[in-house]
Amino acid sequence: MCMKFEIVTIFPDFFAGFLENGILRRAQAEGLVTVGLHDLRKYTHDRHRTVDDRPFGGGEGMVLKAEPLAEALAELGIEAKAEAQLYQGTPSQAVEKLVRATGQGPDIKPAESTGALALETISAPDATPRSRTRVILLSAQGRPFTQAVARELATLDRVVLLCGRYEGVDERINQLYCDMELSIGDYVLSGGELAAAVVVDATMRLIPGVLGNEASGEFESFGVADADISTHDEGVPRSQHGAGGLLDYPHYTRPAEFGGLRVPEVLMNGDHKQIRLWRREQQLRKTMTNRPDLLEFAALSEDDRQLLQSIWEEKS
């Protein structure tokens, strides 16, 4: 199976080096991943190839126009979401559209404040869901992009990424076409191109066959818990825990001594059980120091909780 990424951007050349190096280059060569670049200016119809305009209501900056983005998505076979289409127009028009589309009307109830009828829901109960494609707007206002989201995206057939620019994108594109709005962090970038590269890289490495060692995608920061890990070394005790939402443990390689610091002795004694215990403790220490917020939702055993208590007392 080949997963497709489609990136809509005003700077397609931005991705040249990104696509031509490392794991992504190999994944494309092996037919596991394809990345399509779509120049938004191609979908304009004036001599200046205008993709932005001033915001309604005033304010600083410019906003990416809806029409070029809608045309780009149409060329990719993306239609406006059925639910969004039903919402357009006045409430009475929306009801009429819903009845025509589904043969049944929405639930209605008296509005407490006016006594008039108010729409409670407008949705197509048995409408066919969008195919295994997700349209994503990259924006500082989006939900956080996490490893869990990357795992979700890696199960799809196609991901379409819209790179925002300037002050943002006309919100009607988000309402009509996008399945989710993603942010890669609590900071503002010049545009969504860097964010698109991050989403592609984090997602494609979770696609089966992309990494040389499948276990590499399981035993790492933000990885799944032990119970969800599918890779095992037959006859050999595992020397690492699944992260279960924690950060990864420290890594060392040759030489055994560098800058006056030696590799921890436990890593060189060949005792897989002791190595595993040491690495789990280090995961907990790293997470408590750098990302204590992750502990609230991490998959922790009773032994983990006792270790955390000991580390906390040690630090106090």
PDB file of C-alpha atoms in Angstrom:
ATOM      1  CA  MET A   1       0.000   0.000   0.000  1.00  0.00           C
ATOM      2  CA  CYS A   2       1.241   3.489  -0.864  1.00  0.00           C
ATOM      3  CA  MET A   3       0.248   6.434   1.316  1.00  0.00           C
ATOM      4  CA  LYS A   4      -0.265   9.761  -0.413  1.00  0.00           C
ATOM      5  CA  PHE A   5       0.472  13.187   0.997  1.00  0.00           C
ATOM      6  CA  GLU A   6      -0.793  16.224  -0.923  1.00  0.00           C
ATOM      7  CA  ILE A   7       0.598  19.625   0.106  1.00  0.00           C
ATOM      8  CA  VAL A   8      -1.077  22.856  -1.034  1.00  0.00           C
ATOM      9  CA  THR A   9       1.344  25.770  -0.673  1.00  0.00           C
ATOM     10  CA  ILE A  10       2.481  29.023  -2.251  1.00  0.00           C
ATOM     11  CA  PHE A  11       6.104  27.857  -1.869  1.00  0.00           C
ATOM     12  CA  PRO A  12       6.396  24.364  -3.410  1.00  0.00           C
ATOM     13  CA  ASP A  13      10.173  24.775  -3.826  1.00  0.00           C
ATOM     14  CA  PHE A  14      10.455  24.911  -0.031  1.00  0.00           C
ATOM     15  CA  PHE A  15      10.148  21.108   0.087  1.00  0.00           C
ATOM     16  CA  ALA A  16      12.882  20.244  -2.431  1.00  0.00           C
ATOM     17  CA  GLY A  17      15.620  19.289   0.045  1.00  0.00           C
ATOM     18  CA  PHE A  18      13.162  17.734   2.463  1.00  0.00           C
ATOM     19  CA  LEU A  19      11.854  15.285  -0.135  1.00  0.00           C
ATOM     20  CA  GLU A  20      15.255  14.330  -1.512  1.00  0.00           C
ATOM     21  CA  ASN A  21      16.981  13.108   1.646  1.00  0.00           C
ATOM     22  CA  GLY A  22      16.852  10.452   4.344  1.00  0.00           C
ATOM     23  CA  ILE A  23      14.075   8.020   5.102  1.00  0.00           C
ATOM     24  CA  LEU A  24      11.490   9.960   3.091  1.00  0.00           C
ATOM     25  CA  ARG A  25      13.535   9.698  -0.107  1.00  0.00           C
ATOM     26  CA  ARG A  26      13.878   5.940   0.395  1.00  0.00           C
ATOM     27  CA  ALA A  27      10.173   5.517   1.215  1.00  0.00           C
ATOM     28  CA  GLN A  28       9.259   7.275  -2.037  1.00  0.00           C
ATOM     29  CA  ALA A  29      11.736   5.208  -4.043  1.00  0.00           C
ATOM     30  CA  GLU A  30      10.245   1.990  -2.627  1.00  0.00           C
ATOM     31  CA  GLY A  31       6.694   3.078  -3.441  1.00  0.00           C
ATOM     32  CA  LEU A  32       5.571   3.290   0.190  1.00  0.00           C
ATOM     33  CA  VAL A  33       4.895   7.033   0.152  1.00  0.00           C
ATOM     34  CA  THR A  34       4.170   9.683  -2.484  1.00  0.00           C
ATOM     35  CA  VAL A  35       4.194  13.427  -1.876  1.00  0.00           C
ATOM     36  CA  GLY A  36       2.380  15.756  -4.269  1.00  0.00           C
ATOM     37  CA  LEU A  37       3.143  19.492  -4.247  1.00  0.00           C
ATOM     38  CA  HIS A  38       0.437  21.871  -5.458  1.00  0.00           C
ATOM     39  CA  ASP A  39       1.244  25.543  -6.093  1.00  0.00           C
ATOM     40  CA  LEU A  40      -1.723  27.568  -4.861  1.00  0.00           C
ATOM     41  CA  ARG A  41      -0.978  30.344  -7.362  1.00  0.00           C
ATOM     42  CA  LYS A  42      -1.844  27.916 -10.167  1.00  0.00           C
ATOM     43  CA  TYR A  43      -5.479  28.256  -9.111  1.00  0.00           C
ATOM     44  CA  THR A  44      -5.698  32.047  -9.485  1.00  0.00           C
ATOM     45  CA  HIS A  45      -7.126  33.878 -12.503  1.00  0.00           C
ATOM     46  CA  ASP A  46      -5.663  37.369 -12.418  1.00  0.00           C
ATOM     47  CA  ARG A  47      -2.376  38.556 -13.897  1.00  0.00           C
ATOM     48  CA  HIS A  48      -0.885  39.097 -10.439  1.00  0.00           C
ATOM     49  CA  ARG A  49      -1.775  35.534  -9.341  1.00  0.00           C
ATOM     50  CA  THR A  50      -3.335  36.918  -6.167  1.00  0.00           C
ATOM     51  CA  VAL A  51      -3.878  34.425  -3.343  1.00  0.00           C
ATOM     52  CA  ASP A  52      -4.618  36.841  -0.482  1.00  0.00           C
ATOM     53  CA  ASP A  53      -6.764  39.846   0.393  1.00  0.00           C
ATOM     54  CA  ARG A  54      -7.485  42.223   3.267  1.00  0.00           C
ATOM     55  CA  PRO A  55      -9.503  40.844   6.216  1.00  0.00           C
ATOM     56  CA  PHE A  56     -13.143  41.792   6.747  1.00  0.00           C
ATOM     57  CA  GLY A  57     -13.474  43.786   9.949  1.00  0.00           C
ATOM     58  CA  GLY A  58     -10.034  45.345   9.586  1.00  0.00           C
ATOM     59  CA  GLY A  59      -6.826  44.386  11.304  1.00  0.00           C
ATOM     60  CA  GLU A  60      -3.242  43.698  10.370  1.00  0.00           C
ATOM     61  CA  GLY A  61      -1.992  41.463   7.597  1.00  0.00           C
ATOM     62  CA  MET A  62      -3.627  39.587   4.757  1.00  0.00           C
ATOM     63  CA  VAL A  63      -5.760  36.447   4.579  1.00  0.00           C
ATOM     64  CA  LEU A  64      -5.475  33.566   2.091  1.00  0.00           C
ATOM     65  CA  LYS A  65      -8.511  33.685  -0.192  1.00  0.00           C
ATOM     66  CA  ALA A  66     -11.041  30.866  -0.259  1.00  0.00           C
ATOM     67  CA  GLU A  67     -11.437  30.520  -4.057  1.00  0.00           C
ATOM     68  CA  PRO A  68      -7.910  29.326  -4.985  1.00  0.00           C
ATOM     69  CA  LEU A  69      -7.896  26.825  -2.126  1.00  0.00           C
ATOM     70  CA  ALA A  70     -11.328  25.490  -3.112  1.00  0.00           C
ATOM     71  CA  GLU A  71     -10.132  25.051  -6.719  1.00  0.00           C
ATOM     72  CA  ALA A  72      -6.989  23.255  -5.583  1.00  0.00           C
ATOM     73  CA  LEU A  73      -9.049  20.889  -3.451  1.00  0.00           C
ATOM     74  CA  ALA A  74     -11.506  20.301  -6.305  1.00  0.00           C
ATOM     75  CA  GLU A  75      -8.610  19.238  -8.549  1.00  0.00           C
ATOM     76  CA  LEU A  76      -7.653  16.744  -5.832  1.00  0.00           C
ATOM     77  CA  GLY A  77     -11.204  15.375  -5.846  1.00  0.00           C
ATOM     78  CA  ILE A  78     -12.106  16.933  -2.491  1.00  0.00           C
ATOM     79  CA  GLU A  79     -15.677  18.160  -2.230  1.00  0.00           C
ATOM     80  CA  ALA A  80     -17.198  20.251   0.520  1.00  0.00           C
ATOM     81  CA  LYS A  81     -18.262  18.120   3.490  1.00  0.00           C
ATOM     82  CA  ALA A  82     -21.883  16.977   3.320  1.00  0.00           C
ATOM     83  CA  GLU A  83     -22.627  18.373   6.775  1.00  0.00           C
ATOM     84  CA  ALA A  84     -21.100  21.748   5.879  1.00  0.00           C
ATOM     85  CA  GLN A  85     -23.172  21.867   2.694  1.00  0.00           C
ATOM     86  CA  LEU A  86     -26.320  21.238   4.716  1.00  0.00           C
ATOM     87  CA  TYR A  87     -25.506  24.071   7.101  1.00  0.00           C
ATOM     88  CA  GLN A  88     -25.304  26.704   4.350  1.00  0.00           C
ATOM     89  CA  GLY A  89     -28.238  29.111   4.034  1.00  0.00           C
ATOM     90  CA  THR A  90     -31.011  30.087   6.426  1.00  0.00           C
ATOM     91  CA  PRO A  91     -32.371  27.542   8.951  1.00  0.00           C
ATOM     92  CA  SER A  92     -35.394  26.846   6.738  1.00  0.00           C
ATOM     93  CA  GLN A  93     -33.155  26.295   3.694  1.00  0.00           C
ATOM     94  CA  ALA A  94     -30.937  23.980   5.771  1.00  0.00           C
ATOM     95  CA  VAL A  95     -33.968  21.899   6.792  1.00  0.00           C
ATOM     96  CA  GLU A  96     -35.083  21.669   3.176  1.00  0.00           C
ATOM     97  CA  LYS A  97     -31.599  20.523   2.083  1.00  0.00           C
ATOM     98  CA  LEU A  98     -31.487  17.916   4.845  1.00  0.00           C
ATOM     99  CA  VAL A  99     -34.882  16.453   3.895  1.00  0.00           C
ATOM    100  CA  ARG A 100     -33.842  16.243   0.235  1.00  0.00           C
ATOM    101  CA  ALA A 101     -30.509  14.609   1.133  1.00  0.00           C
ATOM    102  CA  THR A 102     -31.688  12.093   3.732  1.00  0.00           C
ATOM    103  CA  GLY A 103     -35.477  11.799   3.500  1.00  0.00           C
ATOM    104  CA  GLN A 104     -35.858  12.958   7.100  1.00  0.00           C
ATOM    105  CA  GLY A 105     -35.680  16.202   8.979  1.00  0.00           C
ATOM    106  CA  PRO A 106     -33.586  17.328  11.941  1.00  0.00           C
ATOM    107  CA  ASP A 107     -34.647  17.112  15.558  1.00  0.00           C
ATOM    108  CA  ILE A 108     -36.353  20.357  16.541  1.00  0.00           C
ATOM    109  CA  LYS A 109     -37.451  21.714  19.879  1.00  0.00           C
ATOM    110  CA  PRO A 110     -38.985  24.939  21.183  1.00  0.00           C
ATOM    111  CA  ALA A 111     -36.362  27.585  21.896  1.00  0.00           C
ATOM    112  CA  GLU A 112     -36.756  28.440  25.581  1.00  0.00           C
ATOM    113  CA  SER A 113     -36.160  32.160  25.190  1.00  0.00           C
ATOM    114  CA  THR A 114     -38.468  32.914  22.229  1.00  0.00           C
ATOM    115  CA  GLY A 115     -40.933  30.047  21.951  1.00  0.00           C
ATOM    116  CA  ALA A 116     -39.940  29.683  18.286  1.00  0.00           C
ATOM    117  CA  LEU A 117     -38.711  26.461  16.761  1.00  0.00           C
ATOM    118  CA  ALA A 118     -34.911  26.079  16.904  1.00  0.00           C
ATOM    119  CA  LEU A 119     -32.694  23.553  15.140  1.00  0.00           C
ATOM    120  CA  GLU A 120     -31.100  21.151  17.610  1.00  0.00           C
ATOM    121  CA  THR A 121     -29.076  19.230  15.043  1.00  0.00           C
ATOM    122  CA  ILE A 122     -28.605  19.296  11.317  1.00  0.00           C
ATOM    123  CA  SER A 123     -26.839  16.145  10.240  1.00  0.00           C
ATOM    124  CA  ALA A 124     -27.258  13.285   7.826  1.00  0.00           C
ATOM    125  CA  PRO A 125     -27.721  10.257  10.130  1.00  0.00           C
ATOM    126  CA  ASP A 126     -26.624   7.581   7.674  1.00  0.00           C
ATOM    127  CA  ALA A 127     -24.492   9.638   5.309  1.00  0.00           C
ATOM    128  CA  THR A 128     -21.464   7.878   3.833  1.00  0.00           C
ATOM    129  CA  PRO A 129     -18.304   9.172   5.568  1.00  0.00           C
ATOM    130  CA  ARG A 130     -15.482  10.775   3.601  1.00  0.00           C
ATOM    131  CA  SER A 131     -13.161   8.093   2.194  1.00  0.00           C
ATOM    132  CA  ARG A 132      -9.844   7.310   3.865  1.00  0.00           C
ATOM    133  CA  THR A 133      -8.620  10.845   3.245  1.00  0.00           C
ATOM    134  CA  ARG A 134      -8.156  13.654   5.755  1.00  0.00           C
ATOM    135  CA  VAL A 135      -7.923  17.328   4.848  1.00  0.00           C
ATOM    136  CA  ILE A 136      -5.869  19.208   7.427  1.00  0.00           C
ATOM    137  CA  LEU A 137      -5.406  22.947   7.864  1.00  0.00           C
ATOM    138  CA  LEU A 138      -2.054  23.785   9.452  1.00  0.00           C
ATOM    139  CA  SER A 139      -2.632  26.682  11.808  1.00  0.00           C
ATOM    140  CA  ALA A 140      -1.459  28.125  15.116  1.00  0.00           C
ATOM    141  CA  GLN A 141      -5.093  27.832  16.260  1.00  0.00           C
ATOM    142  CA  GLY A 142      -5.251  24.068  15.710  1.00  0.00           C
ATOM    143  CA  ARG A 143      -5.260  21.157  18.133  1.00  0.00           C
ATOM    144  CA  PRO A 144      -1.763  19.961  19.085  1.00  0.00           C
ATOM    145  CA  PHE A 145      -0.079  17.560  16.680  1.00  0.00           C
ATOM    146  CA  THR A 146       1.102  14.609  18.787  1.00  0.00           C
ATOM    147  CA  GLN A 147       2.499  11.135  18.233  1.00  0.00           C
ATOM    148  CA  ALA A 148      -1.007   9.784  18.798  1.00  0.00           C
ATOM    149  CA  VAL A 149      -2.307  11.950  15.940  1.00  0.00           C
ATOM    150  CA  ALA A 150       0.588  10.774  13.734  1.00  0.00           C
ATOM    151  CA  ARG A 151      -0.357   7.146  14.460  1.00  0.00           C
ATOM    152  CA  GLU A 152      -3.958   7.937  13.508  1.00  0.00           C
ATOM    153  CA  LEU A 153      -2.918   9.577  10.228  1.00  0.00           C
ATOM    154  CA  ALA A 154      -0.580   6.696   9.366  1.00  0.00           C
ATOM    155  CA  THR A 155      -3.604   4.379   9.022  1.00  0.00           C
ATOM    156  CA  LEU A 156      -5.114   6.482   6.204  1.00  0.00           C
ATOM    157  CA  ASP A 157      -4.681   6.311   2.441  1.00  0.00           C
ATOM    158  CA  ARG A 158      -4.254  10.041   1.823  1.00  0.00           C
ATOM    159  CA  VAL A 159      -3.570  13.193   3.835  1.00  0.00           C
ATOM    160  CA  VAL A 160      -4.090  16.634   2.267  1.00  0.00           C
ATOM    161  CA  LEU A 161      -2.192  19.442   4.028  1.00  0.00           C
ATOM    162  CA  LEU A 162      -3.149  23.096   3.542  1.00  0.00           C
ATOM    163  CA  CYS A 163      -0.282  25.452   4.398  1.00  0.00           C
ATOM    164  CA  GLY A 164      -1.535  28.678   5.925  1.00  0.00           C
ATOM    165  CA  ARG A 165       0.256  31.994   5.336  1.00  0.00           C
ATOM    166  CA  TYR A 166       0.007  35.633   6.372  1.00  0.00           C
ATOM    167  CA  GLU A 167      -2.667  36.168   9.046  1.00  0.00           C
ATOM    168  CA  GLY A 168      -4.359  32.882   8.217  1.00  0.00           C
ATOM    169  CA  VAL A 169      -6.841  31.220   5.872  1.00  0.00           C
ATOM    170  CA  ASP A 170     -10.422  32.262   5.143  1.00  0.00           C
ATOM    171  CA  GLU A 171     -12.329  30.344   7.830  1.00  0.00           C
ATOM    172  CA  ARG A 172     -14.885  29.088   5.316  1.00  0.00           C
ATOM    173  CA  ILE A 173     -12.255  26.716   3.898  1.00  0.00           C
ATOM    174  CA  ASN A 174     -11.878  25.226   7.360  1.00  0.00           C
ATOM    175  CA  GLN A 175     -15.640  24.926   7.787  1.00  0.00           C
ATOM    176  CA  LEU A 176     -16.385  23.516   4.357  1.00  0.00           C
ATOM    177  CA  TYR A 177     -13.436  21.235   3.616  1.00  0.00           C
ATOM    178  CA  CYS A 178     -11.166  20.501   6.580  1.00  0.00           C
ATOM    179  CA  ASP A 179     -11.443  17.477   8.838  1.00  0.00           C
ATOM    180  CA  MET A 180      -9.070  18.897  11.412  1.00  0.00           C
ATOM    181  CA  GLU A 181      -6.916  21.908  12.195  1.00  0.00           C
ATOM    182  CA  LEU A 182      -3.427  21.094  13.507  1.00  0.00           C
ATOM    183  CA  SER A 183      -0.698  23.081  15.246  1.00  0.00           C
ATOM    184  CA  ILE A 184       2.829  21.746  15.811  1.00  0.00           C
ATOM    185  CA  GLY A 185       3.437  23.918  18.881  1.00  0.00           C
ATOM    186  CA  ASP A 186       2.583  26.978  20.918  1.00  0.00           C
ATOM    187  CA  TYR A 187       4.435  29.433  18.698  1.00  0.00           C
ATOM    188  CA  VAL A 188       3.814  31.207  15.402  1.00  0.00           C
ATOM    189  CA  LEU A 189       5.625  30.436  12.134  1.00  0.00           C
ATOM    190  CA  SER A 190       5.720  32.424   8.895  1.00  0.00           C
ATOM    191  CA  GLY A 191       3.646  29.739   7.231  1.00  0.00           C
ATOM    192  CA  GLY A 192       2.478  26.152   7.326  1.00  0.00           C
ATOM    193  CA  GLU A 193       5.265  24.681   5.200  1.00  0.00           C
ATOM    194  CA  LEU A 194       7.496  23.757   8.143  1.00  0.00           C
ATOM    195  CA  ALA A 195       4.474  22.291   9.917  1.00  0.00           C
ATOM    196  CA  ALA A 196       3.571  20.249   6.823  1.00  0.00           C
ATOM    197  CA  ALA A 197       7.098  18.826   6.713  1.00  0.00           C
ATOM    198  CA  VAL A 198       6.820  17.863  10.394  1.00  0.00           C
ATOM    199  CA  VAL A 199       3.464  16.124   9.890  1.00  0.00           C
ATOM    200  CA  VAL A 200       4.713  14.209   6.838  1.00  0.00           C
ATOM    201  CA  ASP A 201       7.929  13.095   8.548  1.00  0.00           C
ATOM    202  CA  ALA A 202       6.316  12.044  11.831  1.00  0.00           C
ATOM    203  CA  THR A 203       3.501  10.193  10.046  1.00  0.00           C
ATOM    204  CA  MET A 204       5.338   8.419   7.231  1.00  0.00           C
ATOM    205  CA  ARG A 205       7.880   6.800   9.581  1.00  0.00           C
ATOM    206  CA  LEU A 206       4.983   4.922  11.233  1.00  0.00           C
ATOM    207  CA  ILE A 207       3.870   3.350   7.943  1.00  0.00           C
ATOM    208  CA  PRO A 208       4.816  -0.358   7.829  1.00  0.00           C
ATOM    209  CA  GLY A 209       8.019  -0.930   5.874  1.00  0.00           C
ATOM    210  CA  VAL A 210       9.318   2.648   6.025  1.00  0.00           C
ATOM    211  CA  LEU A 211      11.694   2.106   8.953  1.00  0.00           C
ATOM    212  CA  GLY A 212      14.360  -0.549   8.596  1.00  0.00           C
ATOM    213  CA  ASN A 213      13.461  -1.910  12.042  1.00  0.00           C
ATOM    214  CA  GLU A 214       9.739  -1.895  12.836  1.00  0.00           C
ATOM    215  CA  ALA A 215      10.495  -1.772  16.576  1.00  0.00           C
ATOM    216  CA  SER A 216      12.050   1.676  16.106  1.00  0.00           C
ATOM    217  CA  GLY A 217       8.560   3.141  15.846  1.00  0.00           C
ATOM    218  CA  GLU A 218       7.439   1.488  19.080  1.00  0.00           C
ATOM    219  CA  PHE A 219      10.355   1.922  21.488  1.00  0.00           C
ATOM    220  CA  GLU A 220      10.705   5.721  21.470  1.00  0.00           C
ATOM    221  CA  SER A 221       9.401   8.884  23.118  1.00  0.00           C
ATOM    222  CA  PHE A 222       5.590   9.068  23.226  1.00  0.00           C
ATOM    223  CA  GLY A 223       5.437   5.434  22.082  1.00  0.00           C
ATOM    224  CA  VAL A 224       2.765   2.941  23.043  1.00  0.00           C
ATOM    225  CA  ALA A 225       2.637   0.953  26.286  1.00  0.00           C
ATOM    226  CA  ASP A 226       4.111  -2.545  26.694  1.00  0.00           C
ATOM    227  CA  ALA A 227       0.693  -4.168  26.234  1.00  0.00           C
ATOM    228  CA  ASP A 228       0.307  -2.597  22.773  1.00  0.00           C
ATOM    229  CA  ILE A 229       3.736  -3.501  21.382  1.00  0.00           C
ATOM    230  CA  SER A 230       3.698  -6.039  18.579  1.00  0.00           C
ATOM    231  CA  THR A 231       7.434  -6.678  18.123  1.00  0.00           C
ATOM    232  CA  HIS A 232       9.219  -9.249  20.291  1.00  0.00           C
ATOM    233  CA  ASP A 233      12.643 -10.874  20.323  1.00  0.00           C
ATOM    234  CA  GLU A 234      11.982 -14.594  20.451  1.00  0.00           C
ATOM    235  CA  GLY A 235      13.748 -16.251  23.371  1.00  0.00           C
ATOM    236  CA  VAL A 236      15.478 -13.032  24.451  1.00  0.00           C
ATOM    237  CA  PRO A 237      14.093 -10.856  27.270  1.00  0.00           C
ATOM    238  CA  ARG A 238      13.402  -7.336  26.051  1.00  0.00           C
ATOM    239  CA  SER A 239      15.872  -4.789  27.354  1.00  0.00           C
ATOM    240  CA  GLN A 240      13.455  -1.862  27.047  1.00  0.00           C
ATOM    241  CA  HIS A 241       9.952  -0.829  28.057  1.00  0.00           C
ATOM    242  CA  GLY A 242       7.342   0.678  25.791  1.00  0.00           C
ATOM    243  CA  ALA A 243       7.216   4.392  26.589  1.00  0.00           C
ATOM    244  CA  GLY A 244       3.493   4.373  27.314  1.00  0.00           C
ATOM    245  CA  GLY A 245       3.374   8.121  26.691  1.00  0.00           C
ATOM    246  CA  LEU A 246       6.650   8.926  28.482  1.00  0.00           C
ATOM    247  CA  LEU A 247       9.849  10.357  27.038  1.00  0.00           C
ATOM    248  CA  ASP A 248      12.568   8.026  25.839  1.00  0.00           C
ATOM    249  CA  TYR A 249      15.544   6.943  27.965  1.00  0.00           C
ATOM    250  CA  PRO A 250      19.145   8.205  27.349  1.00  0.00           C
ATOM    251  CA  HIS A 251      21.187   6.465  24.655  1.00  0.00           C
ATOM    252  CA  TYR A 252      24.944   5.753  24.526  1.00  0.00           C
ATOM    253  CA  THR A 253      27.380   4.318  21.966  1.00  0.00           C
ATOM    254  CA  ARG A 254      31.139   3.840  21.628  1.00  0.00           C
ATOM    255  CA  PRO A 255      33.529   4.918  23.039  1.00  0.00           C
ATOM    256  CA  ALA A 256      32.727   3.724  26.557  1.00  0.00           C
ATOM    257  CA  GLU A 257      34.362   6.851  27.994  1.00  0.00           C
ATOM    258  CA  PHE A 258      34.112  10.382  26.602  1.00  0.00           C
ATOM    259  CA  GLY A 259      34.947  13.739  28.176  1.00  0.00           C
ATOM    260  CA  GLY A 260      35.592  12.074  31.496  1.00  0.00           C
ATOM    261  CA  LEU A 261      32.153  10.424  31.552  1.00  0.00           C
ATOM    262  CA  ARG A 262      31.646   6.663  31.314  1.00  0.00           C
ATOM    263  CA  VAL A 263      28.650   4.824  29.939  1.00  0.00           C
ATOM    264  CA  PRO A 264      26.543   3.554  32.878  1.00  0.00           C
ATOM    265  CA  GLU A 265      27.877   0.138  33.879  1.00  0.00           C
ATOM    266  CA  VAL A 266      24.437  -1.462  33.828  1.00  0.00           C
ATOM    267  CA  LEU A 267      24.268  -1.032  30.021  1.00  0.00           C
ATOM    268  CA  MET A 268      27.436  -3.081  29.513  1.00  0.00           C
ATOM    269  CA  ASN A 269      26.800  -6.051  31.798  1.00  0.00           C
ATOM    270  CA  GLY A 270      24.467  -7.953  29.441  1.00  0.00           C
ATOM    271  CA  ASP A 271      21.697  -8.364  32.034  1.00  0.00           C
ATOM    272  CA  HIS A 272      18.568  -7.513  30.020  1.00  0.00           C
ATOM    273  CA  LYS A 273      16.334  -7.372  33.076  1.00  0.00           C
ATOM    274  CA  GLN A 274      18.595  -4.878  34.864  1.00  0.00           C
ATOM    275  CA  ILE A 275      18.961  -2.813  31.681  1.00  0.00           C
ATOM    276  CA  ARG A 276      15.192  -2.728  31.305  1.00  0.00           C
ATOM    277  CA  LEU A 277      14.690  -1.548  34.887  1.00  0.00           C
ATOM    278  CA  TRP A 278      17.383   1.122  34.531  1.00  0.00           C
ATOM    279  CA  ARG A 279      15.892   2.413  31.274  1.00  0.00           C
ATOM    280  CA  ARG A 280      12.412   2.626  32.803  1.00  0.00           C
ATOM    281  CA  GLU A 281      13.743   4.652  35.699  1.00  0.00           C
ATOM    282  CA  GLN A 282      15.495   6.984  33.252  1.00  0.00           C
ATOM    283  CA  GLN A 283      12.290   7.409  31.250  1.00  0.00           C
ATOM    284  CA  LEU A 284      10.495   8.461  34.403  1.00  0.00           C
ATOM    285  CA  ARG A 285      13.317  10.819  35.432  1.00  0.00           C
ATOM    286  CA  LYS A 286      13.467  12.473  31.985  1.00  0.00           C
ATOM    287  CA  THR A 287       9.715  12.906  31.864  1.00  0.00           C
ATOM    288  CA  MET A 288       9.480  14.297  35.397  1.00  0.00           C
ATOM    289  CA  THR A 289      12.257  16.807  34.642  1.00  0.00           C
ATOM    290  CA  ASN A 290      11.354  17.901  31.101  1.00  0.00           C
ATOM    291  CA  ARG A 291       7.669  17.090  30.565  1.00  0.00           C
ATOM    292  CA  PRO A 292       5.890  16.464  33.888  1.00  0.00           C
ATOM    293  CA  ASP A 293       2.571  17.174  32.140  1.00  0.00           C
ATOM    294  CA  LEU A 294       2.869  13.807  30.353  1.00  0.00           C
ATOM    295  CA  LEU A 295       2.729  11.854  33.606  1.00  0.00           C
ATOM    296  CA  GLU A 296      -0.971  12.539  34.087  1.00  0.00           C
ATOM    297  CA  PHE A 297      -1.946  10.471  31.033  1.00  0.00           C
ATOM    298  CA  ALA A 298       0.963   8.000  30.848  1.00  0.00           C
ATOM    299  CA  ALA A 299       0.392   4.245  31.161  1.00  0.00           C
ATOM    300  CA  LEU A 300       2.038   3.679  34.561  1.00  0.00           C
ATOM    301  CA  SER A 301       2.306   0.447  36.546  1.00  0.00           C
ATOM    302  CA  GLU A 302       2.385   0.262  40.333  1.00  0.00           C
ATOM    303  CA  ASP A 303       6.170  -0.204  40.119  1.00  0.00           C
ATOM    304  CA  ASP A 304       6.365   2.975  38.004  1.00  0.00           C
ATOM    305  CA  ARG A 305       4.416   4.908  40.620  1.00  0.00           C
ATOM    306  CA  GLN A 306       6.706   3.702  43.392  1.00  0.00           C
ATOM    307  CA  LEU A 307       9.734   4.710  41.322  1.00  0.00           C
ATOM    308  CA  LEU A 308       8.231   8.151  40.723  1.00  0.00           C
ATOM    309  CA  GLN A 309       7.629   8.556  44.440  1.00  0.00           C
ATOM    310  CA  SER A 310      11.280   7.667  45.154  1.00  0.00           C
ATOM    311  CA  ILE A 311      12.511  10.112  42.492  1.00  0.00           C
ATOM    312  CA  TRP A 312      10.273  12.852  43.885  1.00  0.00           C
ATOM    313  CA  GLU A 313      11.534  12.291  47.432  1.00  0.00           C
ATOM    314  CA  GLU A 314      15.107  12.283  46.142  1.00  0.00           C
ATOM    315  CA  LYS A 315      14.553  15.672  44.446  1.00  0.00           C
ATOM    316  CA  SER A 316      12.783  17.211  47.472  1.00  0.00           C
TER     317      SER A 316
END
